[in-house]
Amino acid sequence: MTRSIIRVSAVMAILLLAVIANITYIQVFKADEYRNASGNARAILQEYSRERGPILVGRQAVAKSVETSGDLKYQREYTSPEPYAPVTGFYSQVYGATGIERAENSVLSGTDDRLLFDRLQQLFAGRDPQGGAVTLGINASAQAAAFNGLGGRKGAVAAIAPKTGQLLALAQSPSFDPNNLASNNSKEVTRYYNSLIDDPNQPLLNRPLVSTNPPGSVFKVVTAAAALESGRFNPQSSVPCPAKYRLPGTSTDIGNAFSGDLGSISLTEALTVSCNTAFAWLANQLGDDAMRAQAEAFGFGTSFEVPMPSAAGRYPENPDAAQTAITGYGQGDVQTTALNMAQVAAAIANSGLTMAPYLVTEISGPDLKVLDTTTPESFQQAMSPDNARDLTAMMVSVVQSGTGSNGQIPGVRVAGKTGTAETTEGAANTTWFIAFAPADNPEVAVAVVLEEGGGGGNSSSGPIARSVMEAILGR
């Protein structure tokens, strides 16, 4: 009898241990998986029962939570939806989250470790839990200027504070209304989301960060930087600017946007008039290794977390001499984003130092008490301060007396460069404008790209860049 009791007890003990082990496994190792499962209605109800923290620009909320009378207690509301969509992203019960809503979800939902003290205070006080606040470095006037300047044309704008890397504007067109994805009506959300997915212009694509395009002539500033850094060239160095340039090893000639043979001109003049043949020749003189190294020092080849990940600009691997020549004026397999070209302009403005871009400036508790601030970080010294100063003067010449006249701001010295890139056969050109101002003590660097915008960079993209700079400078 005693032996039977012992056996039963042993079996019960084993079963108890198995139950404890299973509970431990679920609670410790599988909890996050089960909690985040798309079909977990309980998790969704719990998440929407808390007041999610705001996303702030200055002291104004561009995203906040509002109470509802439905099954979900709170719903996300976006106060300036389309202009800020590439920044805020969306927060949806059906499709999850994107943008800052996703990247800073732990803060906004209140689960971040930095909010532990706030959670304890809320618990002991018997208050409903609240999320923390995320403050962005976006300049509201510059964001509005960028979005309005795009005017519905497909493209993107990125603006950076050169000395810190703080993002001042990230705008795109076409955009979308995140309010329509935050609705508690899942059928309406699904209908709207499908319309965005079916749109050939891809409004859900975060164009400033991930849409890559050939840079065209704005890449000439990278070629010019490589030339200056080589020690073989200075702003007064003579370079050939013939009407045609034969690509090495081929029977193909490339030409310029203007007619005529300018003969030998200075490197400054070549940039001012945007001479393709001069920069094709120059790229061959420098070689693809030097060109690639210079591009990478400006951020090409690196995906930056802003905190959303950006696409890495691309300089081709192992191009032949003809392909290298084409990269000298930003064609061929060179690809870049608006963010990356804004970084190029910002690095030149910042004495040659490329900064890591960032969007979030502060993390705060529910009471808006600041818990954390972003410290600017350098990425790489792209060129010497002396060479950066020389390249700045060359870019000022572009705006004052060259192809970039639409970047001019009365009373302000502006440094800039235009770009017009050929894309697929039969498609309109992609146009660019990069600039920074004031040239002597820069406060803003900007890049504007219009995909298949047609025309030239000065006429189409230039006015947008100018309006963004004017907004930052208070003009």
Short mmCIF file of C-alpha atoms in Angstrom, two decimals:
data_model
loop_
_atom_site.label_atom_id
_atom_site.label_comp_id
_atom_site.label_asym_id
_atom_site.label_seq_id
_atom_site.Cartn_x
_atom_site.Cartn_y
_atom_site.Cartn_z
CA MET A 1 0.00 0.00 0.00
CA THR A 2 2.78 2.40 0.99
CA ARG A 3 4.68 1.50 -2.19
CA SER A 4 1.63 2.32 -4.36
CA ILE A 5 1.23 5.71 -2.65
CA ILE A 6 4.88 6.45 -3.30
CA ARG A 7 4.50 5.56 -6.98
CA VAL A 8 1.40 7.69 -7.41
CA SER A 9 3.11 10.56 -5.58
CA ALA A 10 6.13 10.25 -7.88
CA VAL A 11 3.94 10.31 -10.99
CA MET A 12 2.06 13.36 -9.67
CA ALA A 13 5.34 15.08 -8.89
CA ILE A 14 6.60 14.42 -12.43
CA LEU A 15 3.36 15.73 -13.92
CA LEU A 16 3.54 18.81 -11.69
CA LEU A 17 7.09 19.47 -12.79
CA ALA A 18 6.02 19.04 -16.43
CA VAL A 19 3.22 21.56 -15.95
CA ILE A 20 5.59 24.02 -14.25
CA ALA A 21 8.15 23.55 -17.04
CA ASN A 22 5.51 24.12 -19.72
CA ILE A 23 4.17 27.25 -18.01
CA THR A 24 7.72 28.56 -17.60
CA TYR A 25 8.49 27.87 -21.27
CA ILE A 26 5.35 29.70 -22.40
CA GLN A 27 5.78 32.64 -20.01
CA VAL A 28 9.51 33.13 -20.56
CA PHE A 29 10.33 31.91 -24.06
CA LYS A 30 7.08 32.09 -26.02
CA ALA A 31 5.34 35.05 -24.38
CA ASP A 32 6.43 37.63 -26.96
CA GLU A 33 5.53 35.35 -29.86
CA TYR A 34 2.03 34.70 -28.53
CA ARG A 35 1.54 38.32 -27.49
CA ASN A 36 2.48 39.64 -30.92
CA ALA A 37 0.59 37.01 -32.92
CA SER A 38 -1.65 38.68 -35.51
CA GLY A 39 -4.72 36.79 -34.31
CA ASN A 40 -4.32 37.62 -30.63
CA ALA A 41 -7.45 39.71 -30.06
CA ARG A 42 -6.73 39.97 -26.35
CA ALA A 43 -3.37 41.64 -27.03
CA ILE A 44 -4.98 44.11 -29.42
CA LEU A 45 -7.70 44.99 -26.91
CA GLN A 46 -5.11 45.41 -24.17
CA GLU A 47 -2.87 47.61 -26.32
CA TYR A 48 -5.76 49.83 -27.41
CA SER A 49 -6.99 50.13 -23.82
CA ARG A 50 -3.92 52.25 -23.00
CA GLU A 51 -3.44 55.85 -24.04
CA ARG A 52 -0.57 55.76 -26.51
CA GLY A 53 1.92 58.59 -26.19
CA PRO A 54 2.09 61.47 -28.69
CA ILE A 55 4.55 62.14 -31.48
CA LEU A 56 5.54 65.79 -31.18
CA VAL A 57 6.96 68.40 -33.52
CA GLY A 58 7.97 71.20 -31.22
CA ARG A 59 5.16 71.13 -28.64
CA GLN A 60 2.49 70.21 -31.17
CA ALA A 61 1.25 66.62 -31.47
CA VAL A 62 1.24 65.32 -35.04
CA ALA A 63 0.00 61.96 -33.72
CA LYS A 64 -2.02 61.36 -30.55
CA SER A 65 -4.56 58.96 -29.06
CA VAL A 66 -8.22 59.90 -28.63
CA GLU A 67 -10.95 58.05 -26.72
CA THR A 68 -13.63 56.23 -28.66
CA SER A 69 -16.95 54.58 -27.80
CA GLY A 70 -16.08 51.35 -29.64
CA ASP A 71 -14.55 48.06 -28.51
CA LEU A 72 -11.11 49.65 -28.72
CA LYS A 73 -10.90 52.37 -26.10
CA TYR A 74 -8.40 54.53 -27.98
CA GLN A 75 -7.81 55.36 -31.62
CA ARG A 76 -4.82 57.09 -33.21
CA GLU A 77 -5.39 60.54 -34.66
CA TYR A 78 -3.01 62.36 -37.02
CA THR A 79 -3.40 66.14 -37.06
CA SER A 80 -1.44 66.86 -40.25
CA PRO A 81 -1.67 63.46 -41.90
CA GLU A 82 -0.32 63.62 -45.44
CA PRO A 83 2.60 66.02 -44.87
CA TYR A 84 3.89 63.93 -41.95
CA ALA A 85 3.03 60.42 -43.17
CA PRO A 86 6.64 59.48 -44.11
CA VAL A 87 7.68 60.54 -40.59
CA THR A 88 4.92 59.24 -38.34
CA GLY A 89 3.96 56.23 -40.43
CA PHE A 90 0.68 54.66 -39.32
CA TYR A 91 -0.62 52.66 -36.35
CA SER A 92 -3.31 50.18 -37.35
CA GLN A 93 -5.12 47.33 -35.61
CA VAL A 94 -5.13 45.49 -38.96
CA TYR A 95 -1.73 46.22 -40.49
CA GLY A 96 0.47 46.99 -37.50
CA ALA A 97 2.72 50.03 -37.50
CA THR A 98 5.28 51.80 -39.68
CA GLY A 99 7.51 54.86 -39.35
CA ILE A 100 8.08 56.35 -35.92
CA GLU A 101 4.96 54.53 -34.71
CA ARG A 102 6.87 51.28 -35.21
CA ALA A 103 10.45 52.37 -34.53
CA GLU A 104 9.55 53.98 -31.20
CA ASN A 105 6.66 51.67 -30.29
CA SER A 106 8.08 50.72 -26.88
CA VAL A 107 8.13 54.38 -25.82
CA LEU A 108 4.76 55.26 -27.30
CA SER A 109 3.11 52.17 -25.80
CA GLY A 110 4.75 52.76 -22.40
CA THR A 111 6.71 49.49 -22.22
CA ASP A 112 10.18 51.02 -22.65
CA ASP A 113 12.57 50.50 -19.73
CA ARG A 114 13.06 54.27 -19.48
CA LEU A 115 9.39 54.52 -18.48
CA LEU A 116 9.56 51.95 -15.66
CA PHE A 117 9.31 54.59 -12.92
CA ASP A 118 6.30 56.16 -14.66
CA ARG A 119 4.59 52.76 -14.90
CA LEU A 120 5.12 52.16 -11.18
CA GLN A 121 3.74 55.61 -10.36
CA GLN A 122 0.66 54.93 -12.48
CA LEU A 123 0.19 51.54 -10.80
CA PHE A 124 0.41 52.83 -7.23
CA ALA A 125 -1.77 55.85 -8.03
CA GLY A 126 -4.41 53.66 -9.64
CA ARG A 127 -4.20 55.60 -12.91
CA ASP A 128 -4.65 54.09 -16.35
CA PRO A 129 -1.28 53.35 -17.99
CA GLN A 130 0.00 55.86 -20.54
CA GLY A 131 2.76 55.84 -23.12
CA GLY A 132 5.67 58.23 -23.36
CA ALA A 133 6.18 61.05 -25.86
CA VAL A 134 8.58 61.13 -28.81
CA THR A 135 9.78 64.55 -29.96
CA LEU A 136 11.09 64.92 -33.50
CA GLY A 137 13.61 67.42 -34.83
CA ILE A 138 11.41 68.31 -37.80
CA ASN A 139 10.94 72.00 -38.49
CA ALA A 140 7.21 72.49 -39.06
CA SER A 141 7.65 75.37 -41.52
CA ALA A 142 10.24 73.47 -43.55
CA GLN A 143 8.05 70.35 -43.62
CA ALA A 144 5.12 72.37 -44.91
CA ALA A 145 7.31 74.09 -47.52
CA ALA A 146 8.65 70.74 -48.70
CA PHE A 147 5.25 69.06 -48.96
CA ASN A 148 3.55 72.05 -50.60
CA GLY A 149 6.48 72.50 -52.97
CA LEU A 150 6.15 68.95 -54.25
CA GLY A 151 2.60 69.84 -55.20
CA GLY A 152 1.46 66.31 -55.91
CA ARG A 153 4.42 65.51 -58.18
CA LYS A 154 6.15 62.19 -57.48
CA GLY A 155 9.26 62.90 -55.46
CA ALA A 156 10.88 63.51 -52.10
CA VAL A 157 12.61 66.14 -49.98
CA ALA A 158 15.13 65.66 -47.18
CA ALA A 159 16.65 68.48 -45.13
CA ILE A 160 19.40 68.18 -42.51
CA ALA A 161 21.08 70.42 -39.95
CA PRO A 162 24.69 70.05 -41.22
CA LYS A 163 26.46 70.38 -37.87
CA THR A 164 24.41 67.74 -36.04
CA GLY A 165 22.68 65.47 -38.56
CA GLN A 166 19.24 66.37 -37.19
CA LEU A 167 16.57 65.87 -39.82
CA LEU A 168 14.61 69.06 -40.41
CA ALA A 169 12.25 67.82 -43.13
CA LEU A 170 11.23 64.50 -44.69
CA ALA A 171 8.45 64.91 -47.20
CA GLN A 172 7.10 62.92 -50.11
CA SER A 173 4.50 62.88 -52.83
CA PRO A 174 2.25 61.06 -53.32
CA SER A 175 1.47 60.59 -49.65
CA PHE A 176 -1.40 58.99 -47.73
CA ASP A 177 -3.71 59.66 -44.79
CA PRO A 178 -2.73 57.48 -41.80
CA ASN A 179 -6.06 58.33 -40.14
CA ASN A 180 -7.74 56.02 -42.64
CA LEU A 181 -5.51 53.17 -41.49
CA ALA A 182 -6.00 53.92 -37.78
CA SER A 183 -9.78 53.60 -37.92
CA ASN A 184 -11.51 51.02 -35.72
CA ASN A 185 -13.54 49.97 -38.75
CA SER A 186 -11.43 47.11 -40.11
CA LYS A 187 -13.37 46.89 -43.38
CA GLU A 188 -12.72 50.56 -44.17
CA VAL A 189 -9.07 50.15 -43.19
CA THR A 190 -8.66 47.15 -45.49
CA ARG A 191 -10.37 48.92 -48.38
CA TYR A 192 -8.12 51.99 -48.04
CA TYR A 193 -4.95 49.94 -47.59
CA ASN A 194 -5.68 47.91 -50.72
CA SER A 195 -6.20 51.11 -52.70
CA LEU A 196 -2.74 52.28 -51.61
CA ILE A 197 -1.16 48.96 -52.50
CA ASP A 198 -2.81 49.01 -55.95
CA ASP A 199 -1.65 52.58 -56.65
CA PRO A 200 1.26 52.38 -59.18
CA ASN A 201 2.81 55.50 -57.62
CA GLN A 202 3.35 53.61 -54.33
CA PRO A 203 2.24 56.19 -51.75
CA LEU A 204 3.19 53.82 -48.90
CA LEU A 205 6.83 53.85 -50.04
CA ASN A 206 8.90 56.08 -47.76
CA ARG A 207 10.44 58.01 -50.64
CA PRO A 208 12.91 60.27 -48.76
CA LEU A 209 14.50 57.25 -47.08
CA VAL A 210 14.23 54.30 -49.43
CA SER A 211 13.39 55.40 -52.98
CA THR A 212 16.62 55.22 -55.01
CA ASN A 213 17.24 57.08 -58.25
CA PRO A 214 20.22 57.96 -60.46
CA PRO A 215 21.58 61.26 -59.11
CA GLY A 216 22.62 62.76 -62.40
CA SER A 217 24.73 65.89 -62.13
CA VAL A 218 24.33 66.39 -58.38
CA PHE A 219 26.83 63.51 -58.12
CA LYS A 220 29.41 65.80 -59.74
CA VAL A 221 30.04 67.28 -56.28
CA VAL A 222 31.17 63.80 -55.17
CA THR A 223 33.48 63.58 -58.20
CA ALA A 224 34.77 67.08 -57.47
CA ALA A 225 35.38 66.12 -53.83
CA ALA A 226 37.37 63.06 -54.95
CA ALA A 227 39.41 65.25 -57.29
CA LEU A 228 40.25 67.75 -54.56
CA GLU A 229 41.03 64.98 -52.06
CA SER A 230 43.41 63.31 -54.53
CA GLY A 231 45.75 66.29 -54.25
CA ARG A 232 46.08 66.36 -58.03
CA PHE A 233 43.41 68.98 -58.62
CA ASN A 234 42.31 72.29 -57.13
CA PRO A 235 39.45 74.65 -58.06
CA GLN A 236 41.66 76.40 -60.66
CA SER A 237 42.97 73.20 -62.29
CA SER A 238 42.33 72.98 -66.03
CA VAL A 239 40.05 70.19 -67.21
CA PRO A 240 38.84 69.47 -70.75
CA CYS A 241 35.23 70.29 -71.63
CA PRO A 242 34.81 69.11 -75.22
CA ALA A 243 31.46 68.88 -76.97
CA LYS A 244 31.86 65.08 -77.05
CA TYR A 245 33.80 62.56 -74.99
CA ARG A 246 34.48 59.05 -76.27
CA LEU A 247 33.87 56.48 -73.54
CA PRO A 248 37.07 54.42 -73.17
CA GLY A 249 37.02 51.09 -75.00
CA THR A 250 33.81 51.93 -76.89
CA SER A 251 32.60 53.76 -79.97
CA THR A 252 30.06 55.70 -77.87
CA ASP A 253 30.29 59.44 -77.34
CA ILE A 254 28.63 61.35 -74.52
CA GLY A 255 27.81 65.04 -74.70
CA ASN A 256 26.64 67.99 -72.64
CA ALA A 257 23.29 69.64 -72.06
CA PHE A 258 24.70 72.70 -73.83
CA SER A 259 26.23 72.88 -77.30
CA GLY A 260 29.77 73.77 -78.23
CA ASP A 261 33.32 72.90 -77.22
CA LEU A 262 34.50 74.91 -74.24
CA GLY A 263 38.07 73.64 -74.52
CA SER A 264 40.09 73.72 -71.28
CA ILE A 265 38.29 75.33 -68.37
CA SER A 266 38.83 75.41 -64.61
CA LEU A 267 37.32 72.76 -62.34
CA THR A 268 35.16 75.50 -60.82
CA GLU A 269 33.85 76.48 -64.26
CA ALA A 270 33.19 72.83 -65.11
CA LEU A 271 30.95 72.50 -62.05
CA THR A 272 29.34 75.89 -62.64
CA VAL A 273 28.22 75.03 -66.19
CA SER A 274 27.75 71.33 -65.30
CA CYS A 275 30.04 69.91 -68.00
CA ASN A 276 29.38 66.16 -68.39
CA THR A 277 32.43 65.54 -70.55
CA ALA A 278 34.77 67.14 -68.00
CA PHE A 279 33.48 65.00 -65.16
CA ALA A 280 33.51 61.82 -67.25
CA TRP A 281 37.17 62.51 -68.04
CA LEU A 282 37.83 63.37 -64.40
CA ALA A 283 36.30 60.09 -63.13
CA ASN A 284 38.63 58.14 -65.44
CA GLN A 285 41.60 60.12 -64.17
CA LEU A 286 40.70 59.33 -60.56
CA GLY A 287 39.69 55.69 -61.05
CA ASP A 288 36.75 53.74 -59.65
CA ASP A 289 38.42 52.94 -56.30
CA ALA A 290 38.87 56.63 -55.47
CA MET A 291 35.36 57.42 -56.66
CA ARG A 292 33.82 54.63 -54.59
CA ALA A 293 35.81 55.57 -51.48
CA GLN A 294 34.64 59.17 -51.78
CA ALA A 295 31.01 58.17 -52.23
CA GLU A 296 31.17 55.85 -49.23
CA ALA A 297 32.71 58.59 -47.07
CA PHE A 298 29.57 60.62 -47.83
CA GLY A 299 27.35 57.73 -46.70
CA PHE A 300 26.87 55.70 -49.87
CA GLY A 301 26.75 51.98 -49.11
CA THR A 302 25.46 52.52 -45.56
CA SER A 303 21.90 52.06 -44.33
CA PHE A 304 21.31 54.59 -41.56
CA GLU A 305 18.74 54.07 -38.79
CA VAL A 306 17.00 57.42 -38.37
CA PRO A 307 15.46 55.37 -36.51
CA MET A 308 13.61 53.93 -39.55
CA PRO A 309 16.13 52.20 -41.82
CA SER A 310 17.17 54.03 -44.97
CA ALA A 311 18.23 52.45 -48.24
CA ALA A 312 21.96 52.53 -48.93
CA GLY A 313 23.11 54.59 -51.88
CA ARG A 314 25.07 52.54 -54.40
CA TYR A 315 28.29 53.07 -56.32
CA PRO A 316 28.90 50.15 -58.73
CA GLU A 317 31.40 47.41 -57.96
CA ASN A 318 34.23 46.90 -60.45
CA PRO A 319 33.04 49.15 -63.28
CA ASP A 320 35.13 49.20 -66.44
CA ALA A 321 36.63 52.46 -67.72
CA ALA A 322 33.54 53.39 -69.73
CA GLN A 323 31.23 52.71 -66.78
CA THR A 324 33.54 54.68 -64.47
CA ALA A 325 33.35 57.67 -66.81
CA ILE A 326 29.54 57.56 -66.72
CA THR A 327 29.52 57.55 -62.91
CA GLY A 328 31.49 60.82 -62.97
CA TYR A 329 28.30 62.66 -63.87
CA GLY A 330 25.91 60.45 -61.87
CA GLN A 331 24.61 58.05 -64.50
CA GLY A 332 25.03 54.32 -65.02
CA ASP A 333 24.62 52.16 -61.95
CA VAL A 334 24.92 54.96 -59.39
CA GLN A 335 21.77 55.10 -57.22
CA THR A 336 20.93 57.26 -54.24
CA THR A 337 18.14 58.54 -52.01
CA ALA A 338 17.07 62.07 -51.14
CA LEU A 339 18.44 61.49 -47.64
CA ASN A 340 21.84 60.39 -48.95
CA MET A 341 22.22 63.41 -51.23
CA ALA A 342 21.18 65.72 -48.39
CA GLN A 343 23.97 64.08 -46.39
CA VAL A 344 26.45 64.86 -49.17
CA ALA A 345 25.49 68.53 -49.15
CA ALA A 346 25.50 68.60 -45.34
CA ALA A 347 28.97 67.05 -45.11
CA ILE A 348 30.46 69.63 -47.48
CA ALA A 349 28.74 72.33 -45.43
CA ASN A 350 30.10 70.84 -42.19
CA SER A 351 33.81 71.22 -43.07
CA GLY A 352 33.79 67.82 -44.74
CA LEU A 353 32.43 65.84 -41.77
CA THR A 354 29.50 63.51 -42.51
CA MET A 355 27.10 63.22 -39.58
CA ALA A 356 24.77 60.31 -38.85
CA PRO A 357 21.19 61.50 -39.53
CA TYR A 358 18.58 61.29 -36.78
CA LEU A 359 14.91 62.15 -36.43
CA VAL A 360 14.15 61.79 -32.69
CA THR A 361 15.54 64.52 -30.45
CA GLU A 362 13.87 63.70 -27.10
CA ILE A 363 12.11 60.89 -25.27
CA SER A 364 9.72 62.03 -22.52
CA GLY A 365 7.42 60.48 -19.95
CA PRO A 366 3.63 60.92 -19.98
CA ASP A 367 4.14 64.16 -18.03
CA LEU A 368 6.52 65.34 -20.81
CA LYS A 369 9.48 65.25 -18.43
CA VAL A 370 12.51 64.61 -20.64
CA LEU A 371 14.05 61.20 -20.01
CA ASP A 372 16.56 61.01 -22.86
CA THR A 373 18.01 63.26 -25.55
CA THR A 374 19.84 62.37 -28.73
CA THR A 375 23.56 63.08 -28.91
CA PRO A 376 24.78 63.84 -32.46
CA GLU A 377 27.24 61.30 -33.84
CA SER A 378 29.79 61.73 -36.62
CA PHE A 379 29.96 59.13 -39.38
CA GLN A 380 33.14 59.86 -41.34
CA GLN A 381 35.41 62.70 -42.36
CA ALA A 382 34.58 62.78 -46.05
CA MET A 383 37.09 65.46 -47.02
CA SER A 384 39.47 67.91 -45.41
CA PRO A 385 38.09 71.22 -44.10
CA ASP A 386 40.20 73.14 -46.65
CA ASN A 387 38.87 71.08 -49.56
CA ALA A 388 35.33 71.38 -48.22
CA ARG A 389 35.74 75.15 -48.15
CA ASP A 390 36.98 75.12 -51.75
CA LEU A 391 34.09 72.92 -52.88
CA THR A 392 31.66 75.22 -51.07
CA ALA A 393 32.98 78.18 -53.08
CA MET A 394 32.58 76.14 -56.27
CA MET A 395 28.96 75.34 -55.37
CA VAL A 396 28.29 79.01 -54.57
CA SER A 397 29.43 79.76 -58.13
CA VAL A 398 26.86 77.25 -59.42
CA VAL A 399 24.04 79.20 -57.73
CA GLN A 400 25.34 82.71 -58.37
CA SER A 401 26.35 82.39 -62.01
CA GLY A 402 25.67 78.85 -63.19
CA THR A 403 22.94 76.26 -63.57
CA GLY A 404 21.53 76.66 -60.04
CA SER A 405 20.10 80.19 -60.22
CA ASN A 406 16.74 79.16 -58.70
CA GLY A 407 18.51 78.42 -55.43
CA GLN A 408 19.30 82.09 -54.91
CA ILE A 409 17.99 83.76 -51.74
CA PRO A 410 18.37 87.56 -51.52
CA GLY A 411 20.97 88.50 -48.93
CA VAL A 412 22.11 84.88 -48.41
CA ARG A 413 25.04 83.06 -50.03
CA VAL A 414 23.72 79.68 -51.15
CA ALA A 415 25.84 76.74 -52.29
CA GLY A 416 24.11 74.25 -54.58
CA LYS A 417 24.11 71.89 -57.53
CA THR A 418 21.48 70.87 -60.07
CA GLY A 419 20.95 67.41 -61.50
CA THR A 420 19.03 65.94 -64.41
CA ALA A 421 19.20 62.16 -64.68
CA GLU A 422 18.10 59.97 -67.56
CA THR A 423 16.15 56.91 -66.46
CA THR A 424 14.38 54.31 -68.59
CA GLU A 425 13.93 54.88 -72.31
CA GLY A 426 10.88 56.97 -73.05
CA ALA A 427 10.48 58.15 -69.46
CA ALA A 428 10.85 61.77 -68.39
CA ASN A 429 14.07 62.82 -66.67
CA THR A 430 14.46 62.64 -62.90
CA THR A 431 15.49 66.07 -61.60
CA TRP A 432 17.51 67.03 -58.53
CA PHE A 433 18.63 70.06 -56.57
CA ILE A 434 20.95 69.95 -53.56
CA ALA A 435 21.98 73.02 -51.59
CA PHE A 436 22.97 74.45 -48.24
CA ALA A 437 22.77 77.90 -46.68
CA PRO A 438 24.13 80.23 -45.53
CA ALA A 439 27.31 79.06 -47.26
CA ASP A 440 29.55 80.70 -44.64
CA ASN A 441 27.74 79.29 -41.59
CA PRO A 442 25.28 76.63 -42.79
CA GLU A 443 22.05 75.99 -40.91
CA VAL A 444 20.36 73.70 -43.44
CA ALA A 445 21.27 71.31 -46.24
CA VAL A 446 18.53 70.05 -48.53
CA ALA A 447 18.02 67.57 -51.36
CA VAL A 448 15.00 67.56 -53.66
CA VAL A 449 14.27 64.82 -56.19
CA LEU A 450 11.35 64.71 -58.63
CA GLU A 451 11.01 61.25 -60.14
CA GLU A 452 10.31 61.55 -63.85
CA GLY A 453 9.70 65.22 -63.21
CA GLY A 454 10.88 66.32 -66.65
CA GLY A 455 12.60 69.58 -67.42
CA GLY A 456 15.78 70.43 -65.56
CA GLY A 457 16.82 70.38 -61.91
CA ASN A 458 17.04 74.16 -61.68
CA SER A 459 13.53 74.85 -62.98
CA SER A 460 11.64 71.98 -61.32
CA SER A 461 13.49 71.03 -58.12
CA GLY A 462 15.30 74.31 -57.43
CA PRO A 463 12.31 76.35 -56.22
CA ILE A 464 11.37 73.61 -53.74
CA ALA A 465 14.87 73.55 -52.27
CA ARG A 466 14.87 77.33 -51.99
CA SER A 467 11.52 77.39 -50.17
CA VAL A 468 12.73 74.82 -47.63
CA MET A 469 15.91 76.79 -46.95
CA GLU A 470 13.91 80.01 -46.63
CA ALA A 471 11.64 78.34 -44.09
CA ILE A 472 14.59 77.28 -41.95
CA LEU A 473 16.24 80.70 -42.24
CA GLY A 474 12.99 82.53 -41.48
CA ARG A 475 12.90 84.31 -44.84
#
